[in-house]
mmCIF file of C-alpha atoms in Angstrom:
data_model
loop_
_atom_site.group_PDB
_atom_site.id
_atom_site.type_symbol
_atom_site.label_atom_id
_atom_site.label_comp_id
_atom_site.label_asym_id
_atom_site.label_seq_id
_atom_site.Cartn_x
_atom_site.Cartn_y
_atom_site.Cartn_z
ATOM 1 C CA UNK A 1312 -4.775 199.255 5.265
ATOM 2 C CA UNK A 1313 -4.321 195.670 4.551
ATOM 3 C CA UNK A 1314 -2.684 194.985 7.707
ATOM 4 C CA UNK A 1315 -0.827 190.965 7.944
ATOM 5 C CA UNK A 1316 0.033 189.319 11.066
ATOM 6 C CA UNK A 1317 3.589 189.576 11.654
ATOM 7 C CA UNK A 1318 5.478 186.433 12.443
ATOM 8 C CA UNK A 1319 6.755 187.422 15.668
ATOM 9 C CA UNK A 1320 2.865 187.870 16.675
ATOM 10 C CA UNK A 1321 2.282 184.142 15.799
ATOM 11 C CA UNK A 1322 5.283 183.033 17.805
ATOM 12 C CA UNK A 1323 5.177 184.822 20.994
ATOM 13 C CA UNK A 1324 4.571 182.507 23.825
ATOM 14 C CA UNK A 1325 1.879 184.104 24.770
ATOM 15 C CA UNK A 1326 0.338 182.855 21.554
ATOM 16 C CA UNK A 1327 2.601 179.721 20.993
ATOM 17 C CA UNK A 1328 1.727 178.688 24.799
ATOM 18 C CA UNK A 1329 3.804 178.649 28.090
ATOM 19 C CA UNK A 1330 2.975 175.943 29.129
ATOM 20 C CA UNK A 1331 4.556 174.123 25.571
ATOM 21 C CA UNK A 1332 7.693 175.851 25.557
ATOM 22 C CA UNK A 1333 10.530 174.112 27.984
ATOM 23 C CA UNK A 1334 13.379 176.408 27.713
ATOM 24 C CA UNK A 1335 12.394 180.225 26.919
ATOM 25 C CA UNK A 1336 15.585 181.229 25.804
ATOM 26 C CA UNK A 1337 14.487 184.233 23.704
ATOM 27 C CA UNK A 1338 11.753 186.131 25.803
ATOM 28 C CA UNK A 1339 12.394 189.769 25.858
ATOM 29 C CA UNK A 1340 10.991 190.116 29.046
ATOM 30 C CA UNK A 1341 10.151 189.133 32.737
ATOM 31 C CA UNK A 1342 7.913 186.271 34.091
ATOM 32 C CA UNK A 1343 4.746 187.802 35.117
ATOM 33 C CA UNK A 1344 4.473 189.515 38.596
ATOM 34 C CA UNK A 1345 2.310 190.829 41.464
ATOM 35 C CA UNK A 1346 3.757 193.944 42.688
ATOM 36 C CA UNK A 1347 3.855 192.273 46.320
ATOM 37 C CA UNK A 1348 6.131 189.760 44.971
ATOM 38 C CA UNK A 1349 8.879 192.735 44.494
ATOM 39 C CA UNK A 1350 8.153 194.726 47.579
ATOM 40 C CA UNK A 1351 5.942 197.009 46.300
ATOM 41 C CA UNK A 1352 2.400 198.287 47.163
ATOM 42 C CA UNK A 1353 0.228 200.948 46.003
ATOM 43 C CA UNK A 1354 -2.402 202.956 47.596
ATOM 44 C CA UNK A 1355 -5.966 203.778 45.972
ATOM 45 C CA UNK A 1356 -5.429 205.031 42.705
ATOM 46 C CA UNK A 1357 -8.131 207.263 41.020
ATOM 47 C CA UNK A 1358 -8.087 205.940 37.082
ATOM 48 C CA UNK A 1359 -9.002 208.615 34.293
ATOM 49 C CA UNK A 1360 -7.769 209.401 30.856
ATOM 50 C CA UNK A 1361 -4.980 211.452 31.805
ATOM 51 C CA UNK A 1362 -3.310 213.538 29.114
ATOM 52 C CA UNK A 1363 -3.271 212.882 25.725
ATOM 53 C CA UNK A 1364 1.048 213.666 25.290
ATOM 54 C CA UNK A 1365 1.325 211.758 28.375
ATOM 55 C CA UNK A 1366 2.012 213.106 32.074
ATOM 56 C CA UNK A 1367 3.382 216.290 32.021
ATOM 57 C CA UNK A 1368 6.209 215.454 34.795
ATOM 58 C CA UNK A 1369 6.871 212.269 33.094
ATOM 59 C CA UNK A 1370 7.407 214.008 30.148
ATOM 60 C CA UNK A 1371 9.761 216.628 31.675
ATOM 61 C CA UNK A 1372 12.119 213.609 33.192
ATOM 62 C CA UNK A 1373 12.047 212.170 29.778
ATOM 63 C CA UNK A 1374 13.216 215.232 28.011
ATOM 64 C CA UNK A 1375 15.751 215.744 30.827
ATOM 65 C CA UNK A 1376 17.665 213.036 30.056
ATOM 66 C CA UNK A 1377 19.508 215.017 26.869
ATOM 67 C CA UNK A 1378 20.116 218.821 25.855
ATOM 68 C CA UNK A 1379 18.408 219.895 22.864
ATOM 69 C CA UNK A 1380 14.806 217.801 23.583
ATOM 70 C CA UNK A 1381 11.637 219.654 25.604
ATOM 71 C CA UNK A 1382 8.730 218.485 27.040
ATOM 72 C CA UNK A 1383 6.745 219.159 24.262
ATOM 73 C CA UNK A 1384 8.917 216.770 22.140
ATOM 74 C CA UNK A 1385 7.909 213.661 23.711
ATOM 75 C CA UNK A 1386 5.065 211.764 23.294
ATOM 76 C CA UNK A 1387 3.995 208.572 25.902
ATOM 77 C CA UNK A 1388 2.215 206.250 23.707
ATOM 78 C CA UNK A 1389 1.214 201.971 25.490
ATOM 79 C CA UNK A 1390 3.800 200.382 24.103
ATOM 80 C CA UNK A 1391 6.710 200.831 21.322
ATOM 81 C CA UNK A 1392 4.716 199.400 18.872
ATOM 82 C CA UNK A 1393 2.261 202.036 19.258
ATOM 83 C CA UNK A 1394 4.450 204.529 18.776
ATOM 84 C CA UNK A 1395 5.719 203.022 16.379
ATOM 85 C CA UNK A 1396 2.865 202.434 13.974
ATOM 86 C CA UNK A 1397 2.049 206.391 14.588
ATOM 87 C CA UNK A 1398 4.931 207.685 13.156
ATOM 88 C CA UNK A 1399 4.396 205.349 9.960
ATOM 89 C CA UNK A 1400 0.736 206.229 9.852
ATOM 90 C CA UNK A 1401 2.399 210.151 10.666
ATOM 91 C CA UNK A 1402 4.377 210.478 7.868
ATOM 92 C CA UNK A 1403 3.900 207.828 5.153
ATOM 93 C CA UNK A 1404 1.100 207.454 2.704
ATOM 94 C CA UNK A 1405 0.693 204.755 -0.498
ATOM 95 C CA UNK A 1406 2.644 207.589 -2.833
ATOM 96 C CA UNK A 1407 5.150 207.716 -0.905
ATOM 97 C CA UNK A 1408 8.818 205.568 -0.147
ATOM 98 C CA UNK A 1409 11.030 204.592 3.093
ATOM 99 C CA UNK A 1410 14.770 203.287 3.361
ATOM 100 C CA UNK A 1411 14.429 200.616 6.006
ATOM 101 C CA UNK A 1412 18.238 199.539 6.924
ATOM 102 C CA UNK A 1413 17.414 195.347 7.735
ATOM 103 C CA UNK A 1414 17.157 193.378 10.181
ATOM 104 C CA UNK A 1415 14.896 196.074 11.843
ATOM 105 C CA UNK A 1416 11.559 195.630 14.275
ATOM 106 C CA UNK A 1417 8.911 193.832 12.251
ATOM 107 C CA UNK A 1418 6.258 196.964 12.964
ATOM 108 C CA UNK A 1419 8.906 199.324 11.008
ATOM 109 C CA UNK A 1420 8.909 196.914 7.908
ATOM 110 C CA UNK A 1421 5.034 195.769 8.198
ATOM 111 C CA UNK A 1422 2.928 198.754 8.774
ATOM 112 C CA UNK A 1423 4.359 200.598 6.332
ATOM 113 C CA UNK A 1424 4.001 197.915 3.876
ATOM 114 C CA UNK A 1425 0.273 197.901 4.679
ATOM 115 C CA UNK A 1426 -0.460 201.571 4.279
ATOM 116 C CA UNK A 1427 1.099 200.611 0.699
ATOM 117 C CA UNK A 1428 4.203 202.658 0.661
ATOM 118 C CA UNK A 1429 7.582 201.912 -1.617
ATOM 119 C CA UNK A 1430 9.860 200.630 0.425
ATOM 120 C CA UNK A 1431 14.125 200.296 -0.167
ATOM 121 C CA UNK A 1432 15.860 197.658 1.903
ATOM 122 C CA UNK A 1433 19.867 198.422 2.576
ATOM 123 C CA UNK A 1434 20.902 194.966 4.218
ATOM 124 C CA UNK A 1435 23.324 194.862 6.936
ATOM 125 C CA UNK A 1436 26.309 191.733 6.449
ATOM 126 C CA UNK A 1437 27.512 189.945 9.226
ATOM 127 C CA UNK A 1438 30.622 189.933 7.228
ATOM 128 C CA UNK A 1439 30.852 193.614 7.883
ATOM 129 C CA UNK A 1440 30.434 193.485 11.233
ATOM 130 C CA UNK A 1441 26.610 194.806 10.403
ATOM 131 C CA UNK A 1442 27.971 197.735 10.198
ATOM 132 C CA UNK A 1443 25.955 200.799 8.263
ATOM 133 C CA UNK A 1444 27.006 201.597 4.650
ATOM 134 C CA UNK A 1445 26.082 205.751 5.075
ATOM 135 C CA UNK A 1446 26.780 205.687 1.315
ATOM 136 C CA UNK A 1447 24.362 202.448 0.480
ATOM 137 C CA UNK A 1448 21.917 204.558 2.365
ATOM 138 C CA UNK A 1449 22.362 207.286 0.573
ATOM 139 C CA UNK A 1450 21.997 205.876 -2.936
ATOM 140 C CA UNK A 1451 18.888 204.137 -1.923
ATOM 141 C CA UNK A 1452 17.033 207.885 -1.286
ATOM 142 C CA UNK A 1453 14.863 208.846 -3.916
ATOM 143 C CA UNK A 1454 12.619 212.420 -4.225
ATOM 144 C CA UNK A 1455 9.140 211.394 -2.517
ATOM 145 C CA UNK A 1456 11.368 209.388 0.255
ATOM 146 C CA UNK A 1457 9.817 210.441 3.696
ATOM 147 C CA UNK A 1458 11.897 207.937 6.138
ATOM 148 C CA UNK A 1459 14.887 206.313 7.477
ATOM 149 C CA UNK A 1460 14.455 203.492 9.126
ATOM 150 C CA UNK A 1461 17.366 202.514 12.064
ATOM 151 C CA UNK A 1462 17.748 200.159 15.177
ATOM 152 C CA UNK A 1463 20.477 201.337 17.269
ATOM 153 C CA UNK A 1464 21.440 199.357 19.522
ATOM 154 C CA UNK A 1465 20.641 196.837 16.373
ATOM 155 C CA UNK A 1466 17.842 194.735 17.094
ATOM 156 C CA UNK A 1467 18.742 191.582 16.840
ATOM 157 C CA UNK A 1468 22.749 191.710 16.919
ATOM 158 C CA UNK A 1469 23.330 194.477 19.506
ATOM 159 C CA UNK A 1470 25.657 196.486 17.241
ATOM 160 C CA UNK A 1471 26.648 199.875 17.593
ATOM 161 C CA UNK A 1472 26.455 202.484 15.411
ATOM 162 C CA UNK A 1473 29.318 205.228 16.041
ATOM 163 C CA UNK A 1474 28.536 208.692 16.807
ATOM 164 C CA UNK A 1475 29.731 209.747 13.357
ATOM 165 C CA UNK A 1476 27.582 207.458 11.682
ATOM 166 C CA UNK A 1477 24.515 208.614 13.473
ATOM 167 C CA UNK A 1478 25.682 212.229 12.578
ATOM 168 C CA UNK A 1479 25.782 210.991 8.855
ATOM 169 C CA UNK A 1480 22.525 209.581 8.611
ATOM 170 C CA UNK A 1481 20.901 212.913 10.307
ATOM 171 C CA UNK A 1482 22.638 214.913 8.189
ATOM 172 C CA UNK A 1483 21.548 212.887 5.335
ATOM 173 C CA UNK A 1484 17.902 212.808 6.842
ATOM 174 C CA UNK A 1485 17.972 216.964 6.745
ATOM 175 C CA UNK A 1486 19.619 216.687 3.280
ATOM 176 C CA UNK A 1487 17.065 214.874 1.823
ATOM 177 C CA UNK A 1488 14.148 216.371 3.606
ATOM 178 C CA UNK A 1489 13.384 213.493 4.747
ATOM 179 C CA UNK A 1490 12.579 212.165 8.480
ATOM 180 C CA UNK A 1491 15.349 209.725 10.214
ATOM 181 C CA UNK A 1492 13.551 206.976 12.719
ATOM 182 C CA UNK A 1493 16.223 205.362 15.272
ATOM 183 C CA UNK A 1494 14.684 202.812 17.382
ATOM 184 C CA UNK A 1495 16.592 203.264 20.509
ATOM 185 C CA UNK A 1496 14.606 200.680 22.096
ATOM 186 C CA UNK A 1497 17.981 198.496 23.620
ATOM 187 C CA UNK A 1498 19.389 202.101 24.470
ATOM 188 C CA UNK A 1499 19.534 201.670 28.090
ATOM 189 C CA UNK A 1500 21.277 197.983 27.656
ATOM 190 C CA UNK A 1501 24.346 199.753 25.833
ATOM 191 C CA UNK A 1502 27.525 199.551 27.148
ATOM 192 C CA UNK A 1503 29.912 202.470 27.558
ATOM 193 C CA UNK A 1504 29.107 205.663 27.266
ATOM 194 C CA UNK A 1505 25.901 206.036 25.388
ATOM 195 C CA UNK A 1506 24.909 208.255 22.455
ATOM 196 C CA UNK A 1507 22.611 210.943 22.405
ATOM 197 C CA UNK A 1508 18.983 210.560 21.453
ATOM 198 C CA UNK A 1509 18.759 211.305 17.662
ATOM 199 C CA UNK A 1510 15.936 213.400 18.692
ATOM 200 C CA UNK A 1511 18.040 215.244 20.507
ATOM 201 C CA UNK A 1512 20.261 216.118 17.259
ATOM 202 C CA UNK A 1513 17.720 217.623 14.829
ATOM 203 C CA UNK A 1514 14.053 218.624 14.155
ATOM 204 C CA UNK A 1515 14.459 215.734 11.104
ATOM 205 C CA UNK A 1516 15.495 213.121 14.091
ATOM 206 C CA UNK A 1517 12.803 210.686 15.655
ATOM 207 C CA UNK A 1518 13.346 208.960 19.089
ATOM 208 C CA UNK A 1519 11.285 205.458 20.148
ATOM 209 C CA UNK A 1520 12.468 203.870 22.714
ATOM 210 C CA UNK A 1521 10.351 201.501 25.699
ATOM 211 C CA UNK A 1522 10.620 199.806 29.181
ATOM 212 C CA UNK A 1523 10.188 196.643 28.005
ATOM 213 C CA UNK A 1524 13.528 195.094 26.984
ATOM 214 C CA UNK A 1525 15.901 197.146 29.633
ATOM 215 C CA UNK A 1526 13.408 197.108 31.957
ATOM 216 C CA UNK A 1527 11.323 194.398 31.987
ATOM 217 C CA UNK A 1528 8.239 196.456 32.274
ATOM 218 C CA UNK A 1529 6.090 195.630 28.751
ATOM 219 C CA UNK A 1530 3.670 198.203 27.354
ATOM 220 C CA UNK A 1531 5.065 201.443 28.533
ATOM 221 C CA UNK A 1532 7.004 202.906 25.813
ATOM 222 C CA UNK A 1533 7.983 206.325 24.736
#
């Protein structure tokens, strides 16, 4: 793959510098930490590879958290962006095409891009509230398409899609043959009562979601 540096990679602070930036209004995480400085301490740890899926327990409390979804559906990657880049690398090759509904996470637009696949953009219009044309979708499939691409909660505007809209787009996913991706990574900053997983809805329906926005905790993603 000819794989380019995204532009969020050049401008994290990390990489910009701390110590140049006077107001970070935009970092989607916490200042670093010792575990002491929150109360917490941990005893001696024995390190090892551990399972490949992930803990087996962790997995199970993951799977809990919605009907429909076992332990055997969930897979504990380091980091979104990890898990990300596996389902592209999963499922796409250079002969074949993705719908990618935009703005989405750089990763979902970029990796893709460098394993050389067609890709359809259906733009979202802050006129429209950003709200998701099912229809636009829809016209944008094509025979060898392999993947929706979705934030929800939108990344950047925080917009909600509606549970009937997130029914539409599965149903469309199994209509099409065709895998749905909804990066629920905001999930657990929604407001109201949530909706389910879109793993949780059909065998066609892929989950990502992470610790690091909602949490604060980067690199531990699922």
């Amino acid at each position: 793959m000819n794989y380019t540096r995204m532009v969020i990679e050049k401008e994290a602070p990390e990489e910009y510098g701390y110590d140049r930036i006077r107001f970070n209004l935009s970092e989607s995480s916490i200042a670093d930490q010792k575990l002491s400085d929150i109360g917490l301490s941990l005893p001696d740890l024995t390190l090892f590879y551990g399972e490949h899926r992930g803990d087996k327990q962790l997995r199970a409390l993951i799977s809990a958290q919605d009907a429909g979804i076992s332990p055997d559906d969930v897979l504990v990657t380091a980091g979104a962006a990890g898990a990300l880049f596996i389902i592209s690398t999963s499922l796409l090759s250079a002969n074949d095409h993705l719908v990618v509904i935009r703005p989405n996470y750089a990763t979902n637009i970029e990796t893709p891009r460098a394993i050389g696949c067609a890709i359809s953009f259906v733009d979202l219009a802050f006129e429209e509230g950003f709200a998701i044309d099912v229809e636009r979708v829809k016209a944008a499939i094509r025979p060898d398409t392999k993947l929706i691409s979705v934030t929800c909660p939108h990344n950047p505007t925080g917009t909600m899609m509606s549970r009937a809209e997130l029914d539409a787009l599965v149903a469309l996913a199994e209509s099409s043959d065709c895998h749905l991706l909804v990066d629920e990574t905001y999930r657990d900053l929604s407001y109201g009562r949530r909706l389910p997983t879109a793993a949780s809805l059909s065998p066609k329906a892929i989950s990502g979601s992470s610790l690091s926005k909602a949490f604060g905790l980067s690199e531990a993603a699922v």
